[in-house]
Amino acid sequence: MIKRIIACLDVFKDNVVKGIKFKKIKIIGNIYKFINKYKTADEIVYLNINKEKIKNISFIIKNIFCKIPLIIGGNIKNLKDVNILFKSGADKISLNSTLYYNPNLIKKICKIYGKQSIICSIDVKKKNLDWFVYINGGKKNTKISILDWIKIHLKYAGEFLITSINRDGTNKGYDICLINFLLKNFKINIIASGGGGEADTIKKCLRYCNAALLASILHKNKLTIFKIKKNLEKFFYIR
């Protein structure tokens, strides 16, 4: 199986931002300076953290991300939003909090576009020996276990983007215990997120996952996608 490296851009008013454990959010720079920098990524996640819709989305996709497969998430509330994104050229959509507030939406999207176009994005924290799903940028604990959440959406999502909130932005490595826990219970395709750091942490993650999502380690220029792939091609099939 080909392993993928995915760059993540958390976007607020045309600026890429990043925090640690979903807190202390800081501006990293204007989104446009990141396009060439991440053009060797297998995919880019464009996560809209504005409260309003993305302006000029068709222009952004066709003129800025035209050569890079694009996953768009954030503030997707209904089928109309989804239709606009796909018609504008998005390759996949990522659904998170909307799955809680509009639980039937994923079924409608799957019926029209197929499950391969849907990523179920789950932000997770461990509490009392279990992992629970958080929404609204990690602010609200749904008190639903991650196993129950995946069971609900298993039929409709092509991949699951699993973010460990406690590892987010720390660059200390992905939560392999969480990943193994999920793979013992489900045969699912996982994009690991939260904690991506040195090359060895990425290699360890890809032993279990389809893809590794990276943000701060790239934004800080500690690693480049080219160097990451060069290291990984010794161990995996890499694009």
mmCIF file of C-alpha atoms in Angstrom, residues 39-230:
data_model
loop_
_atom_site.group_PDB
_atom_site.id
_atom_site.type_symbol
_atom_site.label_atom_id
_atom_site.label_comp_id
_atom_site.label_asym_id
_atom_site.label_seq_id
_atom_site.Cartn_x
_atom_site.Cartn_y
_atom_site.Cartn_z
ATOM 1 C CA LYS A 39 3.435 21.288 -3.461
ATOM 2 C CA THR A 40 5.138 17.882 -3.003
ATOM 3 C CA ALA A 41 2.574 16.785 -0.410
ATOM 4 C CA ASP A 42 0.320 13.931 -1.512
ATOM 5 C CA GLU A 43 -2.664 15.928 -0.299
ATOM 6 C CA ILE A 44 -3.358 19.153 1.546
ATOM 7 C CA VAL A 45 -6.003 19.600 4.215
ATOM 8 C CA TYR A 46 -7.481 23.096 4.114
ATOM 9 C CA LEU A 47 -9.231 23.509 7.459
ATOM 10 C CA ASN A 48 -11.424 26.593 7.580
ATOM 11 C CA ILE A 49 -11.640 27.758 11.195
ATOM 12 C CA ASN A 50 -13.528 30.967 10.360
ATOM 13 C CA LYS A 51 -17.123 31.136 11.503
ATOM 14 C CA GLU A 52 -18.158 32.126 7.985
ATOM 15 C CA LYS A 53 -17.820 30.234 4.701
ATOM 16 C CA ILE A 54 -14.640 30.322 2.627
ATOM 17 C CA LYS A 55 -14.764 33.285 0.249
ATOM 18 C CA ASN A 56 -13.828 32.752 -3.408
ATOM 19 C CA ILE A 57 -13.481 29.014 -2.845
ATOM 20 C CA SER A 58 -13.671 28.189 -6.554
ATOM 21 C CA PHE A 59 -10.810 30.593 -7.318
ATOM 22 C CA ILE A 60 -8.746 29.245 -4.418
ATOM 23 C CA ILE A 61 -9.097 25.633 -5.546
ATOM 24 C CA LYS A 62 -8.675 26.147 -9.292
ATOM 25 C CA ASN A 63 -5.887 28.724 -9.204
ATOM 26 C CA ILE A 64 -3.969 28.070 -5.998
ATOM 27 C CA PHE A 65 -4.356 24.387 -5.197
ATOM 28 C CA CYS A 66 -4.912 23.331 -8.797
ATOM 29 C CA LYS A 67 -2.141 20.712 -8.873
ATOM 30 C CA ILE A 68 -2.517 19.320 -5.357
ATOM 31 C CA PRO A 69 -5.328 16.996 -4.216
ATOM 32 C CA LEU A 70 -7.321 19.024 -1.712
ATOM 33 C CA ILE A 71 -9.312 17.989 1.347
ATOM 34 C CA ILE A 72 -11.528 20.755 2.715
ATOM 35 C CA GLY A 73 -13.008 20.824 6.198
ATOM 36 C CA GLY A 74 -14.509 23.285 8.636
ATOM 37 C CA ASN A 75 -17.892 25.029 8.696
ATOM 38 C CA ILE A 76 -19.534 22.488 6.377
ATOM 39 C CA LYS A 77 -23.109 22.443 7.635
ATOM 40 C CA ASN A 78 -25.357 21.087 4.913
ATOM 41 C CA LEU A 79 -25.548 19.440 1.496
ATOM 42 C CA LYS A 80 -25.506 22.829 -0.251
ATOM 43 C CA ASP A 81 -22.085 23.560 1.289
ATOM 44 C CA VAL A 82 -20.839 20.147 0.165
ATOM 45 C CA ASN A 83 -22.103 20.622 -3.397
ATOM 46 C CA ILE A 84 -20.351 23.980 -3.673
ATOM 47 C CA LEU A 85 -17.031 22.504 -2.530
ATOM 48 C CA PHE A 86 -17.116 19.554 -4.909
ATOM 49 C CA LYS A 87 -18.291 21.658 -7.849
ATOM 50 C CA SER A 88 -15.438 24.058 -7.106
ATOM 51 C CA GLY A 89 -12.930 21.211 -7.387
ATOM 52 C CA ALA A 90 -12.387 19.785 -3.904
ATOM 53 C CA ASP A 91 -11.244 16.150 -4.015
ATOM 54 C CA LYS A 92 -12.575 15.181 -0.587
ATOM 55 C CA ILE A 93 -14.342 16.778 2.333
ATOM 56 C CA SER A 94 -13.592 16.376 6.017
ATOM 57 C CA LEU A 95 -16.502 16.326 8.461
ATOM 58 C CA ASN A 96 -16.107 16.876 12.181
ATOM 59 C CA SER A 97 -18.508 18.795 14.445
ATOM 60 C CA THR A 98 -21.256 18.751 11.813
ATOM 61 C CA LEU A 99 -21.544 14.976 12.303
ATOM 62 C CA TYR A 100 -22.787 15.722 15.816
ATOM 63 C CA TYR A 101 -25.198 18.515 14.880
ATOM 64 C CA ASN A 102 -26.378 17.107 11.542
ATOM 65 C CA PRO A 103 -25.937 13.321 11.834
ATOM 66 C CA ASN A 104 -27.805 12.453 8.630
ATOM 67 C CA LEU A 105 -25.622 14.628 6.417
ATOM 68 C CA ILE A 106 -22.889 12.018 5.951
ATOM 69 C CA LYS A 107 -25.444 9.492 4.622
ATOM 70 C CA LYS A 108 -26.677 11.983 2.009
ATOM 71 C CA ILE A 109 -23.136 12.826 0.916
ATOM 72 C CA CYS A 110 -22.181 9.163 0.684
ATOM 73 C CA LYS A 111 -25.211 8.409 -1.497
ATOM 74 C CA ILE A 112 -24.351 11.193 -3.955
ATOM 75 C CA TYR A 113 -20.547 11.265 -3.982
ATOM 76 C CA GLY A 114 -19.494 7.907 -2.494
ATOM 77 C CA LYS A 115 -17.676 7.121 0.737
ATOM 78 C CA GLN A 116 -14.240 7.563 -0.898
ATOM 79 C CA SER A 117 -14.924 11.315 -0.939
ATOM 80 C CA ILE A 118 -15.611 11.545 2.809
ATOM 81 C CA ILE A 119 -13.156 11.808 5.682
ATOM 82 C CA CYS A 120 -14.562 11.489 9.183
ATOM 83 C CA SER A 121 -12.384 13.775 11.286
ATOM 84 C CA ILE A 122 -12.313 12.948 15.002
ATOM 85 C CA ASP A 123 -10.639 14.999 17.741
ATOM 86 C CA VAL A 124 -9.947 12.815 20.759
ATOM 87 C CA LYS A 125 -8.910 13.030 24.399
ATOM 88 C CA LYS A 126 -8.348 10.212 26.863
ATOM 89 C CA LYS A 127 -10.380 10.340 30.075
ATOM 90 C CA ASN A 128 -10.669 7.594 32.676
ATOM 91 C CA LEU A 129 -9.075 4.896 30.507
ATOM 92 C CA ASP A 130 -11.264 5.640 27.471
ATOM 93 C CA TRP A 131 -11.011 7.988 24.499
ATOM 94 C CA PHE A 132 -13.815 10.491 23.981
ATOM 95 C CA VAL A 133 -14.834 12.579 20.974
ATOM 96 C CA TYR A 134 -14.514 16.362 21.233
ATOM 97 C CA ILE A 135 -16.089 18.909 18.886
ATOM 98 C CA ASN A 136 -16.135 22.689 18.364
ATOM 99 C CA GLY A 137 -12.353 22.883 18.095
ATOM 100 C CA GLY A 138 -11.845 20.651 21.111
ATOM 101 C CA LYS A 139 -13.999 22.779 23.402
ATOM 102 C CA LYS A 140 -16.964 20.429 23.858
ATOM 103 C CA ASN A 141 -16.745 16.868 25.169
ATOM 104 C CA THR A 142 -19.545 14.911 23.504
ATOM 105 C CA LYS A 143 -19.088 12.165 26.145
ATOM 106 C CA ILE A 144 -19.303 9.692 23.250
ATOM 107 C CA SER A 145 -16.510 7.128 23.105
ATOM 108 C CA ILE A 146 -14.470 7.004 19.926
ATOM 109 C CA LEU A 147 -15.483 3.363 19.367
ATOM 110 C CA ASP A 148 -19.176 4.236 19.424
ATOM 111 C CA TRP A 149 -18.539 7.233 17.151
ATOM 112 C CA ILE A 150 -16.702 5.184 14.545
ATOM 113 C CA LYS A 151 -19.394 2.492 14.591
ATOM 114 C CA ILE A 152 -21.968 5.127 13.636
ATOM 115 C CA HIS A 153 -19.980 6.414 10.654
ATOM 116 C CA LEU A 154 -18.112 3.299 9.553
ATOM 117 C CA LYS A 155 -20.466 2.637 6.659
ATOM 118 C CA TYR A 156 -20.201 6.138 5.190
ATOM 119 C CA ALA A 157 -16.596 7.339 5.597
ATOM 120 C CA GLY A 158 -13.698 6.264 3.394
ATOM 121 C CA GLU A 159 -11.052 7.331 5.912
ATOM 122 C CA PHE A 160 -10.831 8.482 9.508
ATOM 123 C CA LEU A 161 -8.626 11.421 10.434
ATOM 124 C CA ILE A 162 -7.768 10.791 14.070
ATOM 125 C CA THR A 163 -6.309 13.729 16.000
ATOM 126 C CA SER A 164 -4.952 13.278 19.508
ATOM 127 C CA ILE A 165 -5.643 16.646 21.144
ATOM 128 C CA ASN A 166 -3.034 15.982 23.845
ATOM 129 C CA ARG A 167 -0.352 15.444 21.184
ATOM 130 C CA ASP A 168 -1.399 18.293 18.870
ATOM 131 C CA GLY A 169 1.447 20.705 18.099
ATOM 132 C CA THR A 170 3.886 19.016 20.478
ATOM 133 C CA ASN A 171 6.000 17.231 17.812
ATOM 134 C CA LYS A 172 6.522 14.394 20.308
ATOM 135 C CA GLY A 173 5.120 11.627 18.111
ATOM 136 C CA TYR A 174 1.681 10.301 17.250
ATOM 137 C CA ASP A 175 -0.486 8.453 19.773
ATOM 138 C CA ILE A 176 0.357 4.921 18.661
ATOM 139 C CA CYS A 177 -1.583 3.423 21.578
ATOM 140 C CA LEU A 178 -4.736 5.121 20.324
ATOM 141 C CA ILE A 179 -4.104 3.996 16.743
ATOM 142 C CA ASN A 180 -3.494 0.382 17.777
ATOM 143 C CA PHE A 181 -6.597 0.478 19.962
ATOM 144 C CA LEU A 182 -8.705 1.487 16.972
ATOM 145 C CA LEU A 183 -7.153 -1.026 14.592
ATOM 146 C CA LYS A 184 -7.842 -3.844 17.046
ATOM 147 C CA ASN A 185 -11.519 -2.964 16.883
ATOM 148 C CA PHE A 186 -11.990 -1.899 13.250
ATOM 149 C CA LYS A 187 -10.585 -2.455 9.783
ATOM 150 C CA ILE A 188 -10.413 1.201 8.852
ATOM 151 C CA ASN A 189 -8.139 3.539 6.922
ATOM 152 C CA ILE A 190 -6.519 5.983 9.339
ATOM 153 C CA ILE A 191 -4.878 9.346 8.770
ATOM 154 C CA ALA A 192 -2.901 9.993 11.956
ATOM 155 C CA SER A 193 -2.784 13.529 13.299
ATOM 156 C CA GLY A 194 -1.390 15.215 16.380
ATOM 157 C CA GLY A 195 2.255 14.948 17.412
ATOM 158 C CA GLY A 196 4.077 14.510 14.106
ATOM 159 C CA GLY A 197 7.723 15.274 14.754
ATOM 160 C CA GLU A 198 11.077 13.849 13.757
ATOM 161 C CA ALA A 199 11.307 11.423 10.839
ATOM 162 C CA ASP A 200 11.280 8.374 13.114
ATOM 163 C CA THR A 201 7.900 9.343 14.587
ATOM 164 C CA ILE A 202 6.441 9.533 11.080
ATOM 165 C CA LYS A 203 7.951 6.188 10.108
ATOM 166 C CA LYS A 204 6.543 4.566 13.244
ATOM 167 C CA CYS A 205 3.093 5.983 12.510
ATOM 168 C CA LEU A 206 3.061 4.721 8.920
ATOM 169 C CA ARG A 207 3.648 1.148 10.039
ATOM 170 C CA TYR A 208 -0.002 1.239 11.104
ATOM 171 C CA CYS A 209 -1.664 4.092 9.185
ATOM 172 C CA ASN A 210 -2.393 4.955 5.563
ATOM 173 C CA ALA A 211 -1.193 8.518 5.967
ATOM 174 C CA ALA A 212 0.498 10.937 8.352
ATOM 175 C CA LEU A 213 -0.805 14.480 8.681
ATOM 176 C CA LEU A 214 1.778 17.166 9.449
ATOM 177 C CA ALA A 215 1.457 20.832 10.334
ATOM 178 C CA SER A 216 3.733 22.603 12.835
ATOM 179 C CA ILE A 217 6.841 20.533 12.066
ATOM 180 C CA LEU A 218 6.548 21.754 8.460
ATOM 181 C CA HIS A 219 5.491 25.304 9.294
ATOM 182 C CA LYS A 220 8.585 25.705 11.513
ATOM 183 C CA ASN A 221 10.858 24.378 8.729
ATOM 184 C CA LYS A 222 12.187 21.648 11.003
ATOM 185 C CA LEU A 223 11.537 19.130 8.230
ATOM 186 C CA THR A 224 10.602 19.357 4.564
ATOM 187 C CA ILE A 225 8.239 17.035 2.726
ATOM 188 C CA PHE A 226 11.037 16.154 0.312
ATOM 189 C CA LYS A 227 13.348 15.027 3.133
ATOM 190 C CA ILE A 228 10.552 13.122 4.859
ATOM 191 C CA LYS A 229 9.715 11.196 1.691
ATOM 192 C CA LYS A 230 13.374 10.524 0.949
#
